[in-house]
XYZ file of C-alpha atoms in Angstrom:
680
model
C 59.284 106.346 86.154
C 58.761 106.652 89.913
C 60.251 104.522 92.671
C 56.978 102.599 93.034
C 57.245 101.426 89.420
C 60.815 100.214 89.932
C 59.781 98.514 93.170
C 57.089 96.654 91.237
C 59.655 95.718 88.597
C 61.935 94.397 91.324
C 59.142 92.311 92.887
C 58.219 90.819 89.500
C 61.857 90.042 88.712
C 62.347 88.391 92.106
C 59.304 86.187 91.540
C 60.676 85.138 88.154
C 64.070 84.430 89.732
C 62.638 82.248 92.516
C 60.626 80.157 90.038
C 63.703 79.806 87.815
C 65.849 78.704 90.769
C 63.267 76.050 91.685
C 63.225 74.699 88.121
C 67.006 74.686 87.892
C 67.430 72.843 91.200
C 65.088 70.121 89.905
C 66.883 69.803 86.548
C 70.339 69.647 88.144
C 69.477 66.424 89.968
C 68.223 64.622 86.846
C 70.751 62.893 84.530
C 70.287 63.319 80.768
C 71.573 61.503 77.694
C 70.233 63.456 74.687
C 72.630 66.252 73.708
C 69.970 68.283 71.868
C 67.706 68.270 74.942
C 70.632 69.255 77.178
C 71.506 72.230 74.965
C 67.896 73.422 74.805
C 67.644 73.196 78.593
C 70.859 75.191 79.088
C 69.834 77.714 76.426
C 66.410 78.347 78.025
C 68.031 78.901 81.409
C 70.579 81.222 79.776
C 67.902 83.305 78.002
C 65.774 83.632 81.146
C 68.757 84.648 83.251
C 69.633 87.301 80.656
C 66.111 88.760 80.951
C 66.400 88.798 84.757
C 69.836 90.401 84.466
C 68.495 93.184 82.233
C 65.678 93.981 84.674
C 67.877 93.833 87.781
C 70.489 96.104 86.215
C 67.808 98.676 85.428
C 66.335 98.389 88.942
C 69.724 98.717 90.654
C 70.511 101.838 88.640
C 67.208 103.549 89.472
C 66.311 102.583 93.059
C 67.610 104.995 95.728
C 66.962 102.944 98.908
C 70.468 102.031 100.204
C 69.539 98.747 101.927
C 67.589 97.524 98.908
C 70.516 98.377 96.663
C 72.876 96.208 98.765
C 70.609 93.176 98.334
C 69.972 93.840 94.625
C 73.713 94.201 94.023
C 74.369 90.817 95.638
C 71.703 89.120 93.498
C 72.882 90.984 90.377
C 76.447 89.698 90.774
C 75.069 86.193 91.309
C 72.988 86.367 88.118
C 76.012 87.630 86.153
C 78.126 84.756 87.422
C 75.411 82.211 86.644
C 75.151 83.498 83.061
C 78.897 82.947 82.631
C 78.617 79.454 84.140
C 75.806 78.489 81.743
C 77.795 79.893 78.816
C 80.753 77.760 79.887
C 78.493 74.675 80.078
C 77.247 75.293 76.511
C 80.805 75.797 75.237
C 81.967 72.528 76.798
C 78.913 70.721 75.430
C 79.094 71.928 71.810
C 82.811 72.822 71.644
C 82.072 76.217 70.115
C 81.766 79.710 71.548
C 78.990 80.849 69.195
C 75.452 79.689 69.985
C 72.196 80.481 68.215
C 68.724 80.517 69.779
C 66.384 81.150 66.815
C 63.850 78.427 67.645
C 63.871 79.166 71.375
C 63.280 82.875 70.805
C 60.180 82.022 68.779
C 58.890 79.718 71.521
C 59.520 82.307 74.247
C 58.138 85.121 72.037
C 61.228 87.283 72.414
C 63.019 89.564 69.971
C 66.731 89.029 69.235
C 67.480 92.466 70.717
C 66.337 91.170 74.136
C 69.317 88.806 74.171
C 71.727 91.732 74.194
C 73.652 91.633 77.483
C 73.755 95.090 79.111
C 76.850 96.491 80.774
C 75.983 97.529 84.353
C 76.328 101.258 84.881
C 77.837 100.823 88.338
C 81.070 99.573 86.715
C 81.975 103.194 85.981
C 79.871 104.999 88.609
C 81.725 103.448 91.542
C 85.150 104.171 90.016
C 84.371 107.537 88.446
C 86.621 109.615 90.725
C 89.528 107.165 90.403
C 89.210 107.118 86.610
C 89.123 110.933 86.422
C 92.248 111.252 88.596
C 94.042 108.635 86.500
C 93.128 110.452 83.279
C 94.413 113.751 84.713
C 97.742 112.153 85.695
C 98.060 110.510 82.279
C 97.295 113.759 80.431
C 99.783 115.663 82.632
C 102.566 113.130 81.952
C 101.871 113.238 78.212
C 101.896 117.065 78.259
C 105.180 117.201 80.210
C 106.887 114.728 77.881
C 105.626 116.501 74.759
C 103.304 113.728 73.577
C 99.726 114.425 72.623
C 97.113 111.767 73.258
C 95.255 112.701 70.065
C 98.383 112.208 67.961
C 98.791 108.635 69.207
C 95.420 107.348 68.163
C 96.829 105.211 65.387
C 100.538 104.262 65.435
C 102.635 104.924 62.328
C 103.634 101.687 60.609
C 107.170 101.475 59.263
C 107.454 100.039 55.733
C 110.440 98.652 53.786
C 112.305 100.681 51.174
C 110.826 98.951 48.074
C 107.266 99.526 49.250
C 108.063 103.180 50.074
C 109.438 103.727 46.542
C 106.261 102.242 45.048
C 104.086 104.557 47.170
C 106.096 107.617 46.059
C 105.900 106.521 42.388
C 102.119 106.114 42.577
C 101.705 109.537 44.187
C 103.996 111.216 41.622
C 102.277 109.623 38.630
C 98.886 110.680 40.016
C 100.148 114.264 40.398
C 101.416 114.319 36.816
C 98.100 112.892 35.571
C 96.141 115.625 37.340
C 98.333 118.350 35.829
C 97.945 116.853 32.325
C 94.148 116.674 32.759
C 94.001 120.367 33.766
C 96.145 121.323 30.775
C 93.914 119.369 28.355
C 90.835 120.993 29.874
C 92.204 124.462 29.256
C 92.963 123.564 25.630
C 89.445 122.182 25.170
C 87.864 125.367 26.585
C 89.947 127.543 24.307
C 88.870 125.567 21.235
C 85.227 125.690 22.354
C 85.307 129.478 22.733
C 86.851 129.808 19.297
C 84.107 127.722 17.674
C 81.375 129.718 19.437
C 82.922 132.974 18.296
C 82.907 131.803 14.673
C 79.241 130.752 14.880
C 78.050 134.004 16.391
C 80.367 136.089 14.298
C 81.515 137.863 17.455
C 78.285 139.873 17.493
C 76.316 140.710 20.631
C 73.003 138.847 20.760
C 69.744 140.768 21.189
C 67.927 141.158 24.521
C 65.386 138.377 23.806
C 68.045 135.737 23.202
C 69.896 136.830 26.331
C 66.706 136.588 28.404
C 65.965 133.101 27.071
C 69.447 131.951 27.980
C 69.108 133.348 31.548
C 65.690 131.683 31.946
C 67.078 128.385 30.751
C 69.912 128.448 33.288
C 67.653 129.580 36.157
C 64.954 126.973 35.469
C 67.615 124.261 35.254
C 69.041 125.365 38.597
C 65.572 125.397 40.233
C 64.740 121.946 38.856
C 68.006 120.457 40.066
C 67.412 121.875 43.553
C 63.871 120.479 43.559
C 65.092 117.025 42.468
C 67.786 117.078 45.141
C 65.233 118.022 47.829
C 62.815 115.281 46.732
C 65.627 112.735 46.706
C 66.604 113.720 50.277
C 62.975 113.407 51.464
C 62.709 109.989 49.860
C 65.915 108.783 51.582
C 64.624 110.043 54.946
C 61.299 108.286 54.335
C 63.084 105.003 53.523
C 65.286 105.319 56.621
C 68.508 105.613 54.618
C 69.302 109.118 55.899
C 68.674 110.673 59.327
C 66.055 113.438 59.699
C 67.266 117.059 59.707
C 67.036 117.499 63.526
C 68.512 114.094 64.268
C 71.730 115.338 65.911
C 70.032 118.058 67.938
C 69.187 117.221 71.549
C 65.501 117.498 72.318
C 63.871 118.978 75.402
C 62.734 115.550 76.649
C 66.297 114.194 76.510
C 67.602 117.216 78.430
C 64.903 116.715 81.059
C 65.709 112.995 81.342
C 69.402 113.802 81.853
C 68.490 116.214 84.648
C 66.381 113.525 86.330
C 69.185 110.953 86.136
C 71.642 113.494 87.541
C 69.315 114.261 90.443
C 68.752 110.542 91.041
C 72.504 109.947 91.240
C 72.792 112.736 93.807
C 69.974 111.241 95.904
C 71.615 107.811 95.738
C 74.918 109.219 96.954
C 73.242 111.219 99.749
C 71.250 108.213 100.992
C 74.385 106.060 100.850
C 76.327 108.562 102.975
C 73.448 108.821 105.479
C 73.282 105.031 105.700
C 77.021 104.713 106.393
C 76.813 107.373 109.085
C 73.804 105.664 110.668
C 75.712 102.373 110.892
C 78.184 104.024 113.284
C 75.783 106.164 115.314
C 73.174 103.437 115.856
C 75.831 100.974 117.001
C 77.198 103.491 119.512
C 73.685 104.123 120.841
C 73.060 100.382 121.211
C 76.316 100.018 123.162
C 75.151 102.587 125.701
C 71.525 101.462 126.001
C 71.510 97.691 125.429
C 75.158 96.702 125.977
C 74.966 96.077 129.774
C 71.738 94.052 129.439
C 73.256 91.846 126.725
C 76.302 91.204 128.907
C 74.187 90.198 131.931
C 71.969 87.892 129.858
C 74.982 86.117 128.362
C 76.575 85.605 131.766
C 73.353 84.214 133.238
C 72.891 81.878 130.278
C 76.431 80.496 130.577
C 76.177 80.098 134.389
C 72.923 78.151 133.983
C 74.711 75.905 131.487
C 77.516 75.262 134.034
C 75.091 74.237 136.783
C 72.809 72.050 134.636
C 75.751 70.237 133.049
C 77.171 69.461 136.494
C 73.788 68.205 137.721
C 73.460 65.846 134.749
C 77.054 64.634 134.218
C 78.580 65.220 137.644
C 81.379 67.445 136.308
C 81.680 70.928 134.925
C 81.996 71.126 131.121
C 85.070 72.210 129.178
C 84.779 75.765 127.913
C 85.239 76.121 124.111
C 88.337 77.937 122.905
C 88.445 81.226 121.053
C 89.648 79.499 117.856
C 86.561 77.270 117.923
C 84.226 80.238 118.380
C 83.762 80.331 122.154
C 80.295 80.078 123.658
C 78.703 81.072 120.329
C 79.048 77.452 119.148
C 77.065 76.164 122.120
C 74.284 78.760 122.196
C 73.739 79.334 118.466
C 69.918 79.573 118.300
C 69.505 76.920 121.037
C 67.950 76.819 124.489
C 70.011 75.524 127.471
C 68.026 72.234 127.492
C 68.815 71.610 123.811
C 72.481 72.287 124.517
C 72.537 69.670 127.332
C 70.784 67.087 125.127
C 73.347 67.671 122.369
C 76.208 67.158 124.821
C 74.799 63.841 126.047
C 74.236 62.663 122.478
C 77.810 63.605 121.507
C 79.239 61.619 124.436
C 77.223 58.546 123.430
C 78.379 58.888 119.793
C 82.016 59.093 120.851
C 81.728 55.899 122.909
C 80.054 53.982 120.068
C 82.646 55.204 117.539
C 85.480 54.021 119.783
C 83.943 50.551 120.014
C 83.474 50.345 116.242
C 87.054 51.385 115.567
C 88.345 48.635 117.820
C 86.204 46.025 116.097
C 87.105 47.024 112.511
C 90.371 45.997 110.891
C 92.400 48.172 108.531
C 92.364 45.616 105.717
C 88.587 45.476 105.574
C 88.417 49.283 105.543
C 90.711 49.457 102.529
C 88.666 46.859 100.663
C 85.457 48.733 101.409
C 86.981 51.979 100.070
C 88.024 50.262 96.838
C 84.555 48.789 96.405
C 82.912 52.166 96.981
C 85.188 53.858 94.435
C 84.411 51.253 91.763
C 80.680 51.563 92.479
C 80.813 55.362 92.148
C 82.663 55.136 88.820
C 80.096 52.678 87.437
C 77.256 54.918 88.600
C 78.743 57.972 86.870
C 79.110 56.056 83.614
C 75.503 54.800 83.727
C 73.882 58.074 84.774
C 75.148 60.218 81.872
C 75.455 64.032 81.732
C 74.780 66.107 84.821
C 75.042 69.844 85.258
C 78.184 70.814 87.132
C 77.674 72.383 90.590
C 77.235 76.140 90.634
C 78.950 78.628 92.926
C 76.434 81.421 92.363
C 73.205 79.494 92.969
C 73.779 79.628 96.724
C 74.230 83.415 96.717
C 71.091 83.899 94.613
C 69.080 81.617 96.907
C 70.317 83.541 99.942
C 69.329 86.828 98.321
C 65.874 85.552 97.348
C 65.316 84.242 100.896
C 66.248 87.637 102.360
C 63.829 89.248 99.903
C 61.017 86.911 100.978
C 61.663 87.408 104.693
C 62.248 91.177 104.704
C 61.101 93.027 101.606
C 58.287 91.065 99.992
C 55.486 92.081 102.374
C 57.157 95.055 104.041
C 55.002 98.143 104.620
C 56.895 101.219 103.392
C 54.099 103.754 103.449
C 56.053 105.805 106.034
C 59.211 105.920 103.904
C 58.198 108.060 100.932
C 61.715 109.344 100.220
C 63.179 105.797 100.319
C 65.773 106.561 102.988
C 67.413 103.890 105.169
C 65.380 101.824 107.662
C 66.789 102.332 111.212
C 65.089 99.211 112.638
C 66.885 96.954 110.172
C 70.193 98.561 111.096
C 69.453 97.941 114.782
C 68.829 94.236 114.133
C 72.115 93.891 112.257
C 74.129 95.848 114.804
C 72.632 93.942 117.753
C 74.159 90.756 116.353
C 77.538 92.453 115.843
C 77.415 93.962 119.331
C 76.473 90.612 120.850
C 79.427 88.889 119.157
C 81.806 91.609 120.416
C 80.456 91.435 123.976
C 80.518 87.626 123.867
C 84.309 87.685 123.420
C 84.667 89.729 126.616
C 82.165 87.539 128.487
C 83.993 84.365 127.397
C 87.215 85.587 129.009
C 85.402 86.326 132.272
C 83.471 83.050 132.290
C 86.565 80.960 131.586
C 88.147 82.367 134.722
C 84.903 81.862 136.635
C 84.749 78.217 135.470
C 88.290 77.629 136.742
C 87.355 79.086 140.113
C 84.223 76.916 140.260
C 86.200 73.769 139.517
C 88.711 74.563 142.261
C 86.112 75.600 144.832
C 83.322 73.035 144.272
C 85.046 69.976 142.832
C 88.389 70.605 144.562
C 90.171 69.105 141.583
C 93.620 70.086 140.496
C 93.749 71.215 136.912
C 95.821 68.823 134.863
C 97.805 70.264 131.950
C 95.827 69.842 128.769
C 97.501 67.655 126.133
C 97.692 69.890 123.162
C 100.146 67.763 121.178
C 102.473 70.699 120.611
C 105.668 68.713 121.078
C 104.748 66.133 118.496
C 102.996 68.409 116.096
C 105.437 71.295 116.435
C 108.062 69.658 114.299
C 105.572 68.866 111.591
C 104.401 72.452 111.537
C 107.970 73.660 111.301
C 108.583 71.280 108.427
C 105.566 72.586 106.607
C 106.681 76.146 107.173
C 110.098 75.294 105.794
C 108.461 73.814 102.745
C 106.399 76.965 102.295
C 109.497 79.117 102.584
C 111.172 77.010 99.976
C 108.225 77.502 97.641
C 108.171 81.207 98.350
C 111.828 81.409 97.440
C 111.034 80.115 93.974
C 108.844 83.142 93.222
C 110.146 86.004 91.107
C 112.097 88.659 92.964
C 110.893 92.238 93.036
C 113.250 93.924 90.572
C 111.858 97.389 91.396
C 111.519 97.217 95.176
C 113.146 100.637 95.602
C 110.728 102.411 93.247
C 107.195 103.703 93.729
C 104.185 102.804 91.620
C 103.932 106.432 90.466
C 107.451 106.364 88.998
C 106.809 103.033 87.261
C 103.515 104.366 85.904
C 105.275 107.443 84.555
C 107.995 105.319 82.938
C 105.453 103.127 81.133
C 103.577 106.207 79.861
C 106.786 107.851 78.630
C 107.864 104.659 76.869
C 104.464 104.384 75.185
C 103.578 101.029 76.769
C 100.696 102.423 78.829
C 98.464 104.328 76.431
C 95.248 106.279 76.753
C 92.230 104.293 75.579
C 89.954 105.923 73.034
C 86.480 106.892 74.248
C 84.541 104.198 72.402
C 81.503 102.394 73.780
C 80.781 98.774 73.018
C 77.331 99.780 71.756
C 79.075 101.678 68.925
C 80.145 98.304 67.495
C 76.901 97.942 65.543
C 75.915 94.600 64.084
C 72.891 92.455 63.342
C 71.757 89.165 64.871
C 72.383 85.953 62.925
C 68.815 84.891 62.148
C 69.607 81.626 60.302
C 72.185 80.189 62.677
C 70.101 77.261 63.945
C 68.707 76.342 60.509
C 72.196 76.332 58.969
C 73.554 74.095 61.724
C 70.695 71.663 61.197
C 71.954 71.277 57.620
C 75.544 70.778 58.929
C 76.702 74.223 57.776
C 78.631 76.316 60.295
C 77.328 79.909 60.036
C 79.637 82.888 59.942
C 79.443 84.737 63.292
C 77.843 88.152 63.034
C 79.169 91.341 64.610
C 76.513 91.121 67.321
C 77.747 87.633 68.278
C 81.293 88.956 68.591
C 80.086 91.858 70.730
C 78.196 89.460 73.008
C 81.299 87.330 73.563
C 83.448 90.388 74.291
C 80.860 91.515 76.862
C 80.730 88.086 78.513
C 84.439 87.265 78.524
C 85.992 90.730 78.678
C 83.710 93.321 80.282
C 81.721 91.493 82.992
C 84.697 89.780 84.732
C 86.727 93.011 84.693
C 83.860 95.152 85.974
C 82.744 93.004 88.925
C 85.242 91.704 91.500
C 82.816 89.020 92.756
C 82.307 87.647 89.239
C 86.053 87.783 88.550
C 86.853 85.668 91.637
C 84.221 82.945 91.305
C 83.115 82.715 87.662
C 84.854 80.555 85.032
C 87.643 82.969 84.167
C 88.859 83.562 80.621
C 92.290 85.154 80.942
C 92.982 85.878 77.265
C 90.964 86.733 74.165
C 92.083 86.245 70.556
C 90.448 88.699 68.150
C 91.165 87.454 64.633
C 89.960 88.909 61.367
C 90.886 91.095 58.381
C 91.879 94.724 58.790
C 89.037 97.164 59.277
C 86.554 94.899 61.100
C 87.011 96.631 64.483
C 89.515 94.568 66.503
C 91.279 97.633 67.953
C 87.921 99.293 68.546
C 86.818 96.341 70.711
C 90.028 96.553 72.762
C 89.460 100.255 73.432
C 85.758 99.609 74.157
C 86.623 97.062 76.874
C 88.815 99.655 78.591
C 86.188 102.395 78.219
C 83.345 100.305 79.672
C 85.358 99.056 82.677
C 87.752 101.972 83.292
C 90.750 99.677 82.778
C 94.355 100.603 82.019
C 95.557 99.694 78.532
C 99.068 98.288 78.097
C 100.220 98.071 74.473
C 102.817 95.277 74.183
C 102.630 94.886 70.421
C 105.848 93.946 68.658
C 105.979 97.239 66.738
C 105.416 99.253 69.927
C 108.122 97.675 72.127
C 110.807 97.594 69.420
C 114.098 99.014 70.763
C 112.693 100.113 74.142
C 113.881 97.288 76.429
C 116.702 95.514 74.554
C 117.993 92.065 75.523
C 116.535 89.310 77.679
C 117.128 91.250 80.894
C 115.290 94.225 79.403
C 112.329 92.044 78.467
C 112.176 90.633 81.993
C 112.271 94.131 83.456
C 109.519 95.293 81.071
C 107.211 92.394 81.934
C 107.899 92.850 85.655
C 107.044 96.572 85.555
C 103.900 95.964 83.488
C 102.646 93.232 85.840
C 103.411 95.265 88.956
C 101.552 98.350 87.737
C 98.691 96.240 86.351
C 98.184 94.517 89.715
C 98.265 97.738 91.721
C 95.984 99.691 89.360
C 93.325 97.114 88.564
C 91.516 96.453 86.270
C 94.086 96.233 83.492
C 94.134 95.012 79.903
C 97.288 93.912 78.053
C 96.984 94.298 74.283
C 99.330 92.397 71.939
C 98.753 93.445 68.334
C 99.943 91.170 65.517
C 100.284 88.295 67.989
C 101.213 85.869 65.205
C 104.671 87.454 65.013
C 105.624 85.790 68.292
C 105.221 82.366 66.647
C 107.367 82.982 63.546
C 109.580 80.058 62.570
C 111.379 82.211 60.005
C 111.286 86.001 60.269
C 110.596 87.833 56.959
C 113.384 90.040 55.631
C 111.157 93.128 55.654
C 110.587 92.808 59.432
C 114.170 91.745 60.084
C 115.308 95.090 58.644
C 112.993 96.933 61.036
C 114.341 95.008 64.033
C 110.884 94.422 65.564
C 111.411 90.680 65.807
C 114.361 90.977 68.169
C 112.436 92.534 71.060
C 109.056 90.860 70.493
C 107.933 88.638 73.406
C 108.266 84.926 72.752
C 105.454 82.360 72.897
C 106.403 81.426 76.456
C 106.260 85.050 77.560
C 102.838 85.392 75.931
C 101.746 82.387 78.024
C 102.907 84.156 81.204
C 100.950 87.230 80.117
C 97.821 85.083 79.862
C 98.373 83.733 83.384
C 99.052 87.062 85.085
C 96.778 89.578 83.328
C 93.728 89.870 81.118
C 95.350 89.651 77.701
C 93.731 90.700 74.408
C 95.485 89.591 71.229
C 94.659 90.843 67.735
């Protein structure tokens, strides 16, 4: 598919997003009472945002224009965050994490597979070099210490003595049974040969009988082969077995891989050219347009001085650097508008002073209490309202930029989809103007002082900054902050580097190599009767696809995107519960594979005897947290998490000694606060 096709897809997706944002802004203002209607509204928004997310992810992966990719990435992160916000709204509304959209999918004419949330490919593309270096270091440490990553796929579980004896007894009895069966078979064959010899009288049969016997065996062999072949064809026809060339890579797949590889190279080249152009174009603008910008700013500020003095009789006060300097005054305004604003502000200040004198403090307090009671009554009467969103503003900004810049832009000259130099010039002019404005402000402040002394002949009075009164308060606040800072945990490994701590965790087996498993390998089917069962007050059993969706939403997306991790409703820990063999460990490894995260194994069986005592546990947690923060993203895995909540430890585990060094419930709580924790 060419770039024009993906540009069309982007335009269509943007149109769908703008219409969805308009609908959502209308619905957010309306209060609702019916819970079923509220859920259907949230679910429709959720489904539509998922469709937009799927299209935008595909567009961002395929488009090579660097400036378009920056805008699409911003909108893509906003859509991801909004999906998580809507999921959080549905969870708080229905008090369950599993939701079913059977009826809505029929109304929207969508297949259940279109609800599958994709994992953006840029999660790994942007960190590919870092991940490869980390894997090399990990493999080198394991090779130096004598450990093999393939040998540590599944840890060996220690068992008590009684269970070990039972296992040995079962194996020994099975061995003896096999030997007895072979012995009985030999006896049976001997007896059979003896009977045949008596029947034939130990005479050689004639040639005809021998030929018949050979034909019988050959025809039986041919028929069995034919039946086996027909059975295989039938299984392939029914879809129970793969076709014979299923595992072989076709020519079309090889060609598609070449195209994707070339596209990645073009994306990287255009990105490098764009970054270089940002520097060169700014330097050129400094030489060509820098002096003109400086002169225009100085003339504009001087005109403001003179007109303010003509209207008010005095020169104005120049804004400070902390307030923004002259940029506050001349932000998209003409000098006349600036003067009108100043006059209006002076009138407002005078009126506010008069009102403050007239009002009494008692009446103000009563009015506040009345307003609070009125607001509470209003909230109770209005009913449910959608909570304010953080990501709607970013999506609206992105859609506005798309409308202003890219919607009707003529790109017939840019066939190779390289960067647009005119857009870079517009951006860098603003940056250059802000930099020059700082220099001009310093000059014009001095010029304003000279004007005041020369024209007005007024002595400058010292400005009351309130430092003497407010200085003590600031010092008190600083003292309070220092006191709070003192309560934080001390750095127990301040004299050690991150590399040494990383090596120690690998050697101790706490930082392990994640298996190369994709989340798409966790195959499951959609729950088709979820809504109908809930209508009959029966809670359906979540399917494997539902579990995979939740792991993608709560585990993969926040770890992969920094913007989503900061602003979205964050889930710091996941509890994967279920019988053995359902894929809990596979999901943990899949999260690390899809996001390139480090995997820390703090299971009770893994940390037994490695950091003994309370001081050892504190040191272990400190080292894990320090490395996890420095080498983000990170996942902490606690297998058999129920062992931390034992009231009475079983004798079998007491003999192993795993319960002594297992982290307590309080330490598990600290793990949830400080790292993304997965418990199985």
